[in-house]
XYZ file of C-alpha atoms in Angstrom:
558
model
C -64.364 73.394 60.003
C -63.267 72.046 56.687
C -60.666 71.803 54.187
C -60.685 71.262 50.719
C -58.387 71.896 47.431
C -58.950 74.066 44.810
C -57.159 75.573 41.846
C -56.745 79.224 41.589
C -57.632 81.403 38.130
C -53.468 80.758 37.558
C -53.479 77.233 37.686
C -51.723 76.679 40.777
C -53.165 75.001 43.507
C -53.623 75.749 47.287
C -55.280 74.172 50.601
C -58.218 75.943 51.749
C -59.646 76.109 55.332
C -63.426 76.987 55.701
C -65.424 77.632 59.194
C -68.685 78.193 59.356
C -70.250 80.150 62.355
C -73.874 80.910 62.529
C -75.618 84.410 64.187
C -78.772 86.252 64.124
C -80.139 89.219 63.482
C -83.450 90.243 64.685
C -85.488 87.234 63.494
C -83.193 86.206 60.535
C -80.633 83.305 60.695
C -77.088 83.841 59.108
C -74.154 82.144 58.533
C -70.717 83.308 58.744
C -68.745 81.447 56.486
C -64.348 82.131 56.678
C -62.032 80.912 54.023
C -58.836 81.061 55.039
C -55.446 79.986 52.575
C -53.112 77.687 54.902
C -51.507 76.176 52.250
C -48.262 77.126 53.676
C -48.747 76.158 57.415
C -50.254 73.011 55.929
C -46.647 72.601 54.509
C -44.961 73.630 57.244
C -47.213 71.392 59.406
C -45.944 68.307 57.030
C -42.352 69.213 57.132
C -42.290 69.077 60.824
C -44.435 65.781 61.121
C -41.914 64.379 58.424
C -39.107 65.801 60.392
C -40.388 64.245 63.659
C -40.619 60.830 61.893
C -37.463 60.882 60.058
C -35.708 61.648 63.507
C -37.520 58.916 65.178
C -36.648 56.340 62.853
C -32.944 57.932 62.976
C -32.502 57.044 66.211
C -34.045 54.079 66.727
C -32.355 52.442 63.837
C -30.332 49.471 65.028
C -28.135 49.919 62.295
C -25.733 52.760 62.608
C -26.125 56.396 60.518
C -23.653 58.937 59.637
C -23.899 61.877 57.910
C -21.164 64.234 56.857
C -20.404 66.717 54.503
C -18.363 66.238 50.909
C -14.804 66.466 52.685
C -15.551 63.247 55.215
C -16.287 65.364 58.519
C -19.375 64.378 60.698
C -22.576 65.943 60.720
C -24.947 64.016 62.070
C -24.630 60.171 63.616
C -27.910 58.129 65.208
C -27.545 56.386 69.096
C -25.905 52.982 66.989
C -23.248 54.956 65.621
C -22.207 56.376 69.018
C -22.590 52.752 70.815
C -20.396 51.161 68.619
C -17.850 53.892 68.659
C -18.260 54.741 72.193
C -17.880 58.603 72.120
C -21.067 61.033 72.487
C -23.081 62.235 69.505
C -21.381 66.338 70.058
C -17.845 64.638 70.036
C -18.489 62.958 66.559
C -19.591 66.113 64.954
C -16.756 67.610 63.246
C -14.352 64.444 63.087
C -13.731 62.784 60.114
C -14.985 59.520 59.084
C -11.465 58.176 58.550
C -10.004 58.544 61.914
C -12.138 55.443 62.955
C -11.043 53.303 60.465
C -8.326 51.133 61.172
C -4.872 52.383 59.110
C -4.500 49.370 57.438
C -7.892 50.301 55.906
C -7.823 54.108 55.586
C -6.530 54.364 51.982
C -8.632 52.044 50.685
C -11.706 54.114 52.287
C -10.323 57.622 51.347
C -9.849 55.791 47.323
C -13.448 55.452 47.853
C -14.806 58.282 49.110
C -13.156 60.515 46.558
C -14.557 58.524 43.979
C -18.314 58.771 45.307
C -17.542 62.820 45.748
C -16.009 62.995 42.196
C -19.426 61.293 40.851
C -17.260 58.360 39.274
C -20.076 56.064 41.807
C -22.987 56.249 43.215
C -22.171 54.285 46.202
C -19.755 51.703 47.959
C -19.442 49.283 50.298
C -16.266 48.598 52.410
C -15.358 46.055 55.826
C -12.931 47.210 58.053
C -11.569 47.171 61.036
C -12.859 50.419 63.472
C -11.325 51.703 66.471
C -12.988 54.539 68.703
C -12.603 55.384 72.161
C -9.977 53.477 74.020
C -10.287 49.338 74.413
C -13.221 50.037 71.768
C -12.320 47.965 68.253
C -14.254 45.668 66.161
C -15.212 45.212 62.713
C -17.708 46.764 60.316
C -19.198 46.889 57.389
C -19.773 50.460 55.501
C -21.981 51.342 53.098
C -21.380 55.247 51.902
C -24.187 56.677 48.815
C -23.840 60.093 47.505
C -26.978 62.425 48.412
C -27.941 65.106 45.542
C -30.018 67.687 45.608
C -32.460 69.162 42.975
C -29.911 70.551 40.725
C -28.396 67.320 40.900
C -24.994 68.363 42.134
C -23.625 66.409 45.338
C -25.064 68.120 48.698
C -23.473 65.376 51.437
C -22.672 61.465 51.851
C -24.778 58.769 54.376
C -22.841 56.247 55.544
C -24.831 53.093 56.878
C -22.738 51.038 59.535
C -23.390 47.143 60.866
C -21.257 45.471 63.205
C -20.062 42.426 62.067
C -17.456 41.668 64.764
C -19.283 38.465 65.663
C -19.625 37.346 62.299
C -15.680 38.127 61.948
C -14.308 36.011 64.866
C -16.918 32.918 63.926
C -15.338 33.292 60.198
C -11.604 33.430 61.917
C -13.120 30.272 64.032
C -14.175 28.618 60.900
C -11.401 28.940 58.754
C -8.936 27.305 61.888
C -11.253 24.306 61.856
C -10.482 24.048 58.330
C -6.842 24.707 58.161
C -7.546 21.892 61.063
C -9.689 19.265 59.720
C -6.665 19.763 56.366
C -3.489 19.213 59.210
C -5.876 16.168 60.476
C -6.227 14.690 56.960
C -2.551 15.169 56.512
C -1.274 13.542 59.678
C -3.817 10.759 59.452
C -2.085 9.425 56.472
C 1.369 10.147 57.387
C 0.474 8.362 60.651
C -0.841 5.151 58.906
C 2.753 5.301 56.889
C 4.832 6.488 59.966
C 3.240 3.108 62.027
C 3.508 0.736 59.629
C 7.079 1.633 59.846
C 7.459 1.270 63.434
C 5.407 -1.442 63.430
C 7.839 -3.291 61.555
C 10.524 -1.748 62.951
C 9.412 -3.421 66.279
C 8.167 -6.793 65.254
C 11.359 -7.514 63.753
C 13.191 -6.178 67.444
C 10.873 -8.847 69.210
C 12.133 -11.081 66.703
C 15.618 -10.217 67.149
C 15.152 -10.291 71.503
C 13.799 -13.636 70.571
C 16.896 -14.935 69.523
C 19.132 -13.807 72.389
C 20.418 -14.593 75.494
C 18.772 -12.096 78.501
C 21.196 -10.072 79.666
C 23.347 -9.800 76.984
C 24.862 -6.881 75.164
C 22.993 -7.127 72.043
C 19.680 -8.033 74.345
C 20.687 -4.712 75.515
C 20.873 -2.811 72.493
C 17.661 -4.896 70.897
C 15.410 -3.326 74.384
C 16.840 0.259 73.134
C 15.576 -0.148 69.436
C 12.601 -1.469 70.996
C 12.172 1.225 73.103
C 12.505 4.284 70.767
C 9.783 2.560 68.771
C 7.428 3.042 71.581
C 8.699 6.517 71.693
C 8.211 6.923 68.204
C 4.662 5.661 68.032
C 3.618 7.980 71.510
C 5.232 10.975 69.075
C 2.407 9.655 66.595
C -0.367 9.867 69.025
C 0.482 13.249 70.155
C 0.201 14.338 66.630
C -2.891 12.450 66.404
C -4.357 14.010 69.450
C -3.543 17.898 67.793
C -5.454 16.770 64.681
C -8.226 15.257 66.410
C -7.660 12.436 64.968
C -7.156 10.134 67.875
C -9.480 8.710 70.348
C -9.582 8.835 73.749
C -7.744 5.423 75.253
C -7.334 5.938 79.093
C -4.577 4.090 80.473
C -2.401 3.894 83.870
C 0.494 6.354 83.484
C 2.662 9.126 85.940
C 2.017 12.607 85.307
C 5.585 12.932 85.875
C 6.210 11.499 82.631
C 3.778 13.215 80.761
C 5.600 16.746 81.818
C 9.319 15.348 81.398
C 8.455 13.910 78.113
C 7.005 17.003 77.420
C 9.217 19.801 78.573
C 11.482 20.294 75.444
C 8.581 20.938 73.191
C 6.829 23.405 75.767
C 10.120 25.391 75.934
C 10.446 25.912 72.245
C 6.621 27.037 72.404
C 7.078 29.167 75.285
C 10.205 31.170 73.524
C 13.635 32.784 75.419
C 11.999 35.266 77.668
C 10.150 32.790 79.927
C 11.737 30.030 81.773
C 9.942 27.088 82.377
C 10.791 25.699 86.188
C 9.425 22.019 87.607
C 9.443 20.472 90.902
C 8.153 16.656 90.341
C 7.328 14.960 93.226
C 9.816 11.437 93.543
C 7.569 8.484 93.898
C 4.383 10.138 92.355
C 0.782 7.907 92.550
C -0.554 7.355 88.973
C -3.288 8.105 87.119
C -5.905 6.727 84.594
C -6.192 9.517 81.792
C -5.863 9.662 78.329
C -1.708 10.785 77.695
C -2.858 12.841 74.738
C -5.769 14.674 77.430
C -3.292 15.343 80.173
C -0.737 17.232 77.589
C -3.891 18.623 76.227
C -4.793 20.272 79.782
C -0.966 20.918 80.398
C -0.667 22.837 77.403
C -3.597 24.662 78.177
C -2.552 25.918 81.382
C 1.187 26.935 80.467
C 0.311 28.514 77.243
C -2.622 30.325 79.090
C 0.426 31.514 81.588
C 2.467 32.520 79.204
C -0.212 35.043 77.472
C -0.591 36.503 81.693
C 3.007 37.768 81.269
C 3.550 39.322 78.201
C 7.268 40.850 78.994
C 8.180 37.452 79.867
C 8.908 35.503 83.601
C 9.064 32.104 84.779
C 6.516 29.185 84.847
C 6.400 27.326 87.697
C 5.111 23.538 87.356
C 4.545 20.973 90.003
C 3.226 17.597 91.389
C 2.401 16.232 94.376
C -0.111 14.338 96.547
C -3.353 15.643 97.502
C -7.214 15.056 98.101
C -10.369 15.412 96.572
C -13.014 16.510 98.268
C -16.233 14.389 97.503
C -19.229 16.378 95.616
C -21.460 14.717 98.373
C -21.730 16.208 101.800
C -22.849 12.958 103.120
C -19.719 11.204 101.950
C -17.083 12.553 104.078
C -14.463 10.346 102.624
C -11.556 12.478 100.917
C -10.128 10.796 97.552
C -6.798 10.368 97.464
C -5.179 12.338 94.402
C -1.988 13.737 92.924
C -1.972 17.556 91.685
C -0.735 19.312 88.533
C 0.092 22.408 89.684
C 0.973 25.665 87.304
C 1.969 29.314 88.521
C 2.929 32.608 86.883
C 3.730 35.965 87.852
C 1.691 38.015 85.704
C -0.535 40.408 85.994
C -3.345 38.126 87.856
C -6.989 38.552 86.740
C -9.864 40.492 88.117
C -12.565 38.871 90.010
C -15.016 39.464 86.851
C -12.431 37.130 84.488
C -12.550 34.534 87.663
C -16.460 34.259 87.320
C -16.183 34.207 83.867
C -12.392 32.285 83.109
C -14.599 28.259 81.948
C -17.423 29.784 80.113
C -16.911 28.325 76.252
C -15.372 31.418 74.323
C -14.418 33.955 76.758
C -11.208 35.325 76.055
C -9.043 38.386 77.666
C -6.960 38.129 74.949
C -6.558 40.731 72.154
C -7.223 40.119 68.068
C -5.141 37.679 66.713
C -4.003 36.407 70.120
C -6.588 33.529 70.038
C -10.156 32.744 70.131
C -10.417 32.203 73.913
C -8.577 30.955 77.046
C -8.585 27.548 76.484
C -9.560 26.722 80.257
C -13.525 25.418 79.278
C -11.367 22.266 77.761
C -9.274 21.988 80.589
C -11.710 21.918 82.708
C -14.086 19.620 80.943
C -11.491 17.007 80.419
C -10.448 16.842 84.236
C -14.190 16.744 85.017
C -14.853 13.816 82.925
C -12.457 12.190 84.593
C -13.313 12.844 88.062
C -11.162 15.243 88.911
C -11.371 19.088 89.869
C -9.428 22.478 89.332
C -8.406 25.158 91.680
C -7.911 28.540 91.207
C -5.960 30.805 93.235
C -4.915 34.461 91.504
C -4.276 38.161 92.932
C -3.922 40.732 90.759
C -0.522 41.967 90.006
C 0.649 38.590 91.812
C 0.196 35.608 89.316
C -2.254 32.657 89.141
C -1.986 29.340 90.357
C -4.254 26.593 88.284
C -3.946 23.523 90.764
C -5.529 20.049 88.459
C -6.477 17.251 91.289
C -6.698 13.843 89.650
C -7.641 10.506 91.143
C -5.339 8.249 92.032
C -5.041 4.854 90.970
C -2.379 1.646 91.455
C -0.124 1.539 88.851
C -0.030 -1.077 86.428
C 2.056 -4.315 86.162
C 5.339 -4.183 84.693
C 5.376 -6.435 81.150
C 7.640 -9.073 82.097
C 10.826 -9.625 79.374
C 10.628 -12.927 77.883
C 12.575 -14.064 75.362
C 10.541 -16.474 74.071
C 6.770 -16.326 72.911
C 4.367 -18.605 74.598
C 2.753 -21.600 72.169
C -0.543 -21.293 71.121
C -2.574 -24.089 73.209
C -4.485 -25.173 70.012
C -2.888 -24.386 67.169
C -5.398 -22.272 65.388
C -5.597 -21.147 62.004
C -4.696 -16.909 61.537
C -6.077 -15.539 58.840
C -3.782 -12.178 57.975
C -4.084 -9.489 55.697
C -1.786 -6.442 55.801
C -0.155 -4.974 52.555
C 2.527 -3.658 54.094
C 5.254 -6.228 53.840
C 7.414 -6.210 56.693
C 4.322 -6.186 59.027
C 3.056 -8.881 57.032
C 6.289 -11.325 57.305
C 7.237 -10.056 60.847
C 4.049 -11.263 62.330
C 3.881 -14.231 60.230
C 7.149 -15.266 61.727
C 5.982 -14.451 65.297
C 2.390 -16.277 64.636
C 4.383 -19.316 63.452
C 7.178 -19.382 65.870
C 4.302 -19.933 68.359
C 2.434 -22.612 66.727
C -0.223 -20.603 64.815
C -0.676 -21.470 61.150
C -0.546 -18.655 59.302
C -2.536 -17.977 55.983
C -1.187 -14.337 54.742
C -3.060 -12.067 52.490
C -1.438 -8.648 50.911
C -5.384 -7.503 50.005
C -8.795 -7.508 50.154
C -9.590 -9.575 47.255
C -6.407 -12.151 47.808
C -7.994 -12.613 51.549
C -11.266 -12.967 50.459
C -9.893 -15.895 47.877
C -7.570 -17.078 50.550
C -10.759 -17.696 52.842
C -12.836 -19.302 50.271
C -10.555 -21.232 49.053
C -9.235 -22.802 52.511
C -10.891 -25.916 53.552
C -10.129 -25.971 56.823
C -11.225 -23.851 59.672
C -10.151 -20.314 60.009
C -10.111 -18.745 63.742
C -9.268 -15.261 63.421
C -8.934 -12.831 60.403
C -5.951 -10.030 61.656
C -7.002 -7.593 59.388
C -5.410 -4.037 58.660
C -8.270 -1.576 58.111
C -6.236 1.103 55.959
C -5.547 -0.957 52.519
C -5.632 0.681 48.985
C -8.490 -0.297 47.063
C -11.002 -3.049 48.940
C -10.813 -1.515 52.424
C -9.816 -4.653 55.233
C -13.952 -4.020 56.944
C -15.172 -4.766 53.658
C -12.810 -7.745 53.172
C -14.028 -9.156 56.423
C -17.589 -8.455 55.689
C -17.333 -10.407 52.702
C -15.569 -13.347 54.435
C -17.874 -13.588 57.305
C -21.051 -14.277 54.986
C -19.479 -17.246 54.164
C -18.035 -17.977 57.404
C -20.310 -16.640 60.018
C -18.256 -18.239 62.886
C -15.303 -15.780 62.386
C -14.011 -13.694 65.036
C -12.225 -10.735 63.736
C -8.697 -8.109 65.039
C -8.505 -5.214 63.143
C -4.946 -3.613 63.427
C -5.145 0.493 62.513
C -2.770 3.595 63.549
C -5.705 5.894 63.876
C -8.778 3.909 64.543
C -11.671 4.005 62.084
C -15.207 3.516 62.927
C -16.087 0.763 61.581
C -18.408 -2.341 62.769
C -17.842 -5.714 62.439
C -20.503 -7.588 60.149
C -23.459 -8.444 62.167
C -23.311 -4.478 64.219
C -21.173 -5.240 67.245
C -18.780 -2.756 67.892
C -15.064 -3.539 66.261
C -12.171 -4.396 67.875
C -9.117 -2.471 67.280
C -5.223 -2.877 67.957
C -3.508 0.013 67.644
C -0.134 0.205 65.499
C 2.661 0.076 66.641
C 2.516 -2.959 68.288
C 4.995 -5.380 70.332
C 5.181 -8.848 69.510
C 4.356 -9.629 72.887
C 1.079 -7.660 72.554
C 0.060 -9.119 69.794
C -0.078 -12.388 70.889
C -1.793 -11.360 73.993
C -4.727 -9.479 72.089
C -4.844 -12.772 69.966
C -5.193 -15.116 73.252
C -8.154 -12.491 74.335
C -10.073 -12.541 71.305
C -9.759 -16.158 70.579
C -10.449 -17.461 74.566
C -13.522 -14.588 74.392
C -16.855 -16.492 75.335
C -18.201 -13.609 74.143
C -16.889 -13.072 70.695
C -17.535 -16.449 70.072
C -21.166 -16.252 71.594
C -21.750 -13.241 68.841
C -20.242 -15.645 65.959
C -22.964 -18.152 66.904
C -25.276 -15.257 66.399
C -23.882 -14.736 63.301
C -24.235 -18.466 62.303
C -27.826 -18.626 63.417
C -28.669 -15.224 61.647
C -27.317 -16.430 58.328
C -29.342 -19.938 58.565
């Protein structure tokens, strides 16, 4: 059998099938030759082969296909389109295309569809926000063209449809780092301003204390100024800590007074239908934490209560003593800890949320409502610093989050002097800080205790100061936040000629920088106390090590 093309006496062509058959009669040989026209068969043959393709590549099409007719109703959708929308393919014939666009979004899609139907475009492409079957929502992005047929008039629209809800959310994640990283930038400098001020504020208190008797009335008053400095600079660091702007500085502090110092600012977050009820434990252990990690991981866990009752209740938070079991079985030894403890009575969460409530990014809650439940943060912070979370929940109940921390001694009390110790030796302070009431308060306080003082309101006036001064210089107190020649570059410019240096940088939200020669800087963070100042001084100058790496310094540059 055989097929071939030929053109009839008309012009016209058509598909010809030959067979050949042979027979015989008598003693001859024959050949029975049929030509048969399938022309149309052969068409019909390629109209269902073309059929059978086009509706395999229909449904298997990851990307979602609608058809429907010139007035928006559903002809025809592929697997993707029913996926995404969640409803079968016979229960999207007949609906219109609209009712699954969001209605903030419909009259903006109906603009457009009358305009592709009226021939004014071709096509269009539109992102929305889709809803189908119950729970089911995301976004999308449509693209409608106008199908024609031969007489060129409009016969019905495809509408191509990708899911873009991912891309959505990372886009809604982006843009919060940004409006972050601009906050950060913001607070960073109004925290350099904001402790320069306190600084001063509190060097010239220490001052003040200096100057009067212990005990007295104006002693008493002096302690209170001194006091709401501190205050005022912990305010900074909480700020700080929101930005990311601050770095982690574990210290020895009570829970207790993380949560009371706390609890105004948690209120006005939490709103007037949910109360916010404590139960501190009197006489609490301490622990070593970062202050701006613990409220961190207490925010966390409120806020995250607050979303589990959405008509409002009461948040219960405690403390108390407790244990930690150790991760080794061989170690039977309990740690001694003190809990955070925060309850609700929401709704509870399903065993499915509890297997999935630290994974990075998983959420419960609905658009707009956040990007996730905040626990993976929680949870990493109390592991890096040895401690452990419990979780007790029962739906319809509330949830109990129970933080275990280790305990630790608590620190020594600073003991109220009212005079500054001397310095031993006499050494020669090299200090550069523009701002002037810094600058004069700790040049009194230097000088009051036998240091002699050479001050510096810049880069360039230090670096003259240092070249110009005969003598030996001990220390360069340097301010790394100065307009124009940064204080780092200052000091690196001073310790090529003076190798031996040892260097105190004083910042409000701690730079990296390195001191000349690589070793890691050494910070003081504004404010300061007068008191702590001079004790950071005594470290850094009595250091065998600082003034091992100065001799490295010396050697290097010989």
């Amino acid at each position: 059998m055989c097929q071939f093309v030929r053109k009839r006496g008309d012009g016209t062509t058509i598909r010809i099938e030959s067979t050949c058959a042979p027979f015989q009669v008598g003693e001859r040989e024959f050949q029975l030759v049929t030509v048969r026209d399938v022309t149309v068969r052969e068409r019909r043959r390629m109209v269902r082969d073309g059929h059978r393709r086009f509706r395999v590549i229909f449904d298997g099409a990851p990307m979602g296909i609608i058809q429907c007719d010139l007035q928006g109703s559903v002809l025809e959708s592929n697997p993707a389109v029913e996926r995404m929308l969640g409803y079968a393919r016979a229960d999207l014939r007949g609906k219109n295309v609209h009712e699954f666009i969001h209605p903030e979004a419909v009259a903006d899609g109906a603009r457009l569809f009358e305009e592709l139907v009226e021939g004014k475009r071709e096509s269009y492409e539109l992102e929305a926000r889709y809803i189908g079957q119950p729970s089911v929502s995301g976004w999308v992005r449509l693209t409608v063209s106008l199908v024609r047929g031969v007489d060129g008039r409009p016969q019905f629209a495809i509408g191509m449809t990708e899911e873009i809800t991912e891309r959505k959310r990372a886009e809604q994640r982006l843009r919060e780092a940004q409006k972050m990283e601009v906050v950060g930038r913001l607070v960073s400098g109004v925290a350099h301003d904001f402790n320069n001020l306190l600084t001063g504020i509190m060097l010239y208190c220490d001052l003040l204390r200096a100057g009067l008797e212990r005990g007295s009335r104006l002693m008493h008053h002096a302690e209170e100024i001194r006091m709401a400095g501190e205050q005022g600079g912990a305010l900074i660091q909480q700020l700080l800590a929101v930005s990311r702007q601050q770095t982690v500085e574990p210290r020895i502090l009570s829970l207790n007074d993380i949560i009371l110092n706390t609890r105004n600012l948690l209120s006005r977050l939490l709103g007037e239908k949910y109360e916010l009820a404590t139960q501190l434990k009197r006489d609490l252990g301490n622990v070593r934490m970062d202050p701006a990690q613990v409220q961190q991981v207490l925010f966390n866990l409120v806020l995250n209560a607050r979303d589990a009752m959405p008509q409002g209740g009461t948040i219960q938070v405690e403390t108390g003593h407790g244990e930690i079991e150790p991760e080794e079985a061989a170690d039977k030894k309990e740690i001694p800890a003190v809990f955070l403890l925060v309850k609700d009575n929401g709704c509870g969460m399903s065993a499915e949320t509890r297997a999935h409530l630290f994974e990075p990014f998983f959420t419960t809650k609905t658009n707009g409502r956040g990007t996730g439940l905040g626990l993976a943060t929680a949870d990493n912070i109390v592991s890096r610093n040895e401690g452990a979370i419990q979780v007790e929940r029962q739906p319809g109940q509330g949830t109990t989050f129970t933080v275990f921390l280790p305990q630790v001694m608590p620190p020594e009390r600073e003991t109220m002097t009212s005079r500054y110790s001397p310095s031993p030796a006499g050494e020669t302070i090299l200090l550069m800080e523009d701002n002037q009431a810094i600058r004069e308060a700790a040049q009194r306080i230097l000088t009051e205790c036998g240091y002699k003082v050479i001050e510096a309101s810049s880069g360039p006036e230090a670096i003259a100061a240092a070249h110009g001064h005969a003598g030996k210089i001990d220390l360069v107190l340097a301010d790394i936040d100065m307009p124009g020649m940064r204080g780092n570059e200052a000091v690196r410019q001073m310790c090529s000629k003076r190798p031996q240096l040892k260097v105190l940088y004083m910042s409000g939200v701690e730079p990296e920088v390195r001191v000349p020669g690589s070793e890691p800087a050494v910070f003081f963070k504004k404010p300061f106390t007068g008191c702590a100042l001079l004790e950071k001084l005594r470290e850094i100058l009595e250091s065998k090590e600082s003034t091992k790496k100065s001799e490295k310094r010396k050697r290097e540059k010989s």
